[in-house]
Amino acid sequence: MIRVKVPATSANLGPGFDSMGLCLGLYNEIEIEETEGGVEIVQDGFNYKNCPIERNLLYKAMKAVFDECGKSPKGLKIKIESNIPATRGLGSSAACIIGGMVGANAMYGLLGPNDILSLATKMERHPDNVTPCLMGGFTVSCFDGERVTYSKMNLGDEISLAVIYPDSKLSTGKARTTLPYKVSHRDAAYNAAHSALLVSAIAGKKYNLLAEAMKDKLHQPYRMKMIPDMEEIFKIYKEAGAYGAYLSGSGPTLAAIIPTKEKESFSKEVCEKLSGKNYNFDIFGFDNMGTYVRKL
Ligand code: HSE
């Protein structure tokens, strides 16, 4: 029996489009058993629809590892307990891919972490969620179409991530249709400068720079029309004392980095201001370990 504990993630962080991500203390739990034949998947928890086995993302990820290793079990029983809300911009698809790949690799142990990362990125198409999901912490990743080059920093418990998400879903595919094919040199330079400032602010724990560093011109302005209360929620976050706020992944979750010691007063103020609106609100700590696998 193999058990995998796989975390949620939050990507982009404003200017770090398709590159930056944070690993959160919220997890899906997966149990994998080899059987004498067939594939059985039992799912429990958040927002998952039953779909044919061959379209199940976690199973597809396992199969990609079996194909890569040239080995395959006779049969499988997979149990998934999902706590990560799906299609909300909290890395649920990255968690399926990494959870499946790490679980499958634990059966044969042939691939190294960087091989898994590249295989997962090819399946997800961008590394911003899969890297922190596998490695933990705050990660910056570059993908050349074949391999991922990344840098990881551990995060302290003096900061936490507040998230607000509606009950409605938004797939990354749909959210990407709003993006322009070309952007101006000026906007590209703006994001390069803000990304650099963001990395420096996090590395140096200069959290007061985050409000400026999390500004973006490559995706948030275009996606705003799909996220109705985005500006209002950013304003609420700011008034409640957030260091900086951004659209988590492709949305619809809106995230803010906050001082952990202000967690209670921050929650109270945000919940009061959101009252009457149909939003979910939560605060998570960060996870510096990433995906954890055990063979029992
Ligand atoms: N970076 C992706 C996007 C989403 O903004 O479309 C998360 O992988």
mmCIF file of N, CA, C and O in Angstrom, residues 16 20 23 28 52 58 67 70 83 131 138 168 179 197 211 227-228 271:
data_model
loop_
_atom_site.group_PDB
_atom_site.id
_atom_site.type_symbol
_atom_site.label_atom_id
_atom_site.label_comp_id
_atom_site.label_asym_id
_atom_site.label_seq_id
_atom_site.Cartn_x
_atom_site.Cartn_y
_atom_site.Cartn_z
ATOM 1 N N GLY A 16 4.291 36.805 -11.582
ATOM 2 C CA GLY A 16 5.045 35.573 -11.895
ATOM 3 C C GLY A 16 4.248 34.593 -12.724
ATOM 4 O O GLY A 16 4.227 33.382 -12.429
ATOM 5 N N MET A 20 5.772 31.376 -10.893
ATOM 6 C CA MET A 20 5.911 31.348 -9.426
ATOM 7 C C MET A 20 4.760 30.618 -8.749
ATOM 8 O O MET A 20 3.632 30.636 -9.250
ATOM 9 N N CYS A 23 3.392 26.676 -1.849
ATOM 10 C CA CYS A 23 2.811 25.405 -1.399
ATOM 11 C C CYS A 23 2.049 25.645 -0.087
ATOM 12 O O CYS A 23 2.584 26.253 0.842
ATOM 13 N N ASN A 28 -4.701 16.788 -0.319
ATOM 14 C CA ASN A 28 -5.446 15.589 -0.717
ATOM 15 C C ASN A 28 -4.652 14.377 -0.242
ATOM 16 O O ASN A 28 -3.414 14.403 -0.244
ATOM 17 N N PRO A 52 -15.026 8.698 -16.570
ATOM 18 C CA PRO A 52 -14.453 7.402 -16.932
ATOM 19 C C PRO A 52 -12.994 7.312 -16.488
ATOM 20 O O PRO A 52 -12.287 8.334 -16.502
ATOM 21 N N LEU A 58 -5.631 11.786 -12.188
ATOM 22 C CA LEU A 58 -4.664 11.113 -11.319
ATOM 23 C C LEU A 58 -4.230 9.778 -11.942
ATOM 24 O O LEU A 58 -3.045 9.446 -11.980
ATOM 25 N N ASP A 67 4.317 4.113 -18.130
ATOM 26 C CA ASP A 67 4.830 4.066 -19.507
ATOM 27 C C ASP A 67 6.307 4.458 -19.543
ATOM 28 O O ASP A 67 7.111 3.843 -20.236
ATOM 29 N N GLY A 70 8.306 1.669 -18.196
ATOM 30 C CA GLY A 70 8.157 0.394 -18.916
ATOM 31 C C GLY A 70 7.668 -0.723 -18.009
ATOM 32 O O GLY A 70 7.957 -1.898 -18.235
ATOM 33 N N ASN A 83 -9.495 17.343 -0.421
ATOM 34 C CA ASN A 83 -9.817 18.519 0.402
ATOM 35 C C ASN A 83 -9.536 19.809 -0.347
ATOM 36 O O ASN A 83 -9.843 20.891 0.138
ATOM 37 N N THR A 131 5.583 22.556 -9.491
ATOM 38 C CA THR A 131 6.868 22.627 -8.769
ATOM 39 C C THR A 131 6.661 22.794 -7.252
ATOM 40 O O THR A 131 7.194 21.988 -6.472
ATOM 41 N N PHE A 138 8.223 28.307 -1.600
ATOM 42 C CA PHE A 138 7.976 29.282 -2.675
ATOM 43 C C PHE A 138 8.930 28.919 -3.798
ATOM 44 O O PHE A 138 10.138 28.803 -3.577
ATOM 45 N N SER A 168 -18.664 29.221 -7.619
ATOM 46 C CA SER A 168 -18.578 28.935 -9.066
ATOM 47 C C SER A 168 -17.163 28.523 -9.453
ATOM 48 O O SER A 168 -16.185 28.929 -8.825
ATOM 49 N N LEU A 179 -6.641 35.891 -22.532
ATOM 50 C CA LEU A 179 -5.310 36.510 -22.625
ATOM 51 C C LEU A 179 -4.975 36.883 -24.064
ATOM 52 O O LEU A 179 -5.296 36.137 -24.996
ATOM 53 N N LEU A 197 11.334 42.216 -8.144
ATOM 54 C CA LEU A 197 11.073 42.846 -6.839
ATOM 55 C C LEU A 197 10.397 41.852 -5.889
ATOM 56 O O LEU A 197 10.720 41.775 -4.700
ATOM 57 N N ALA A 211 2.840 44.823 -1.768
ATOM 58 C CA ALA A 211 1.702 45.502 -2.409
ATOM 59 C C ALA A 211 2.112 45.972 -3.811
ATOM 60 O O ALA A 211 1.364 45.801 -4.785
ATOM 61 N N ILE A 227 -13.887 37.798 -13.094
ATOM 62 C CA ILE A 227 -13.827 37.710 -11.619
ATOM 63 C C ILE A 227 -14.549 38.958 -11.097
ATOM 64 O O ILE A 227 -13.901 39.990 -10.860
ATOM 65 N N PRO A 228 -15.869 38.903 -10.924
ATOM 66 C CA PRO A 228 -16.683 40.099 -10.716
ATOM 67 C C PRO A 228 -16.226 41.043 -9.590
ATOM 68 O O PRO A 228 -16.153 42.235 -9.802
ATOM 69 N N CYS A 271 -14.491 38.982 6.929
ATOM 70 C CA CYS A 271 -15.799 38.295 6.963
ATOM 71 C C CYS A 271 -16.939 39.295 7.143
ATOM 72 O O CYS A 271 -17.990 39.152 6.531
#
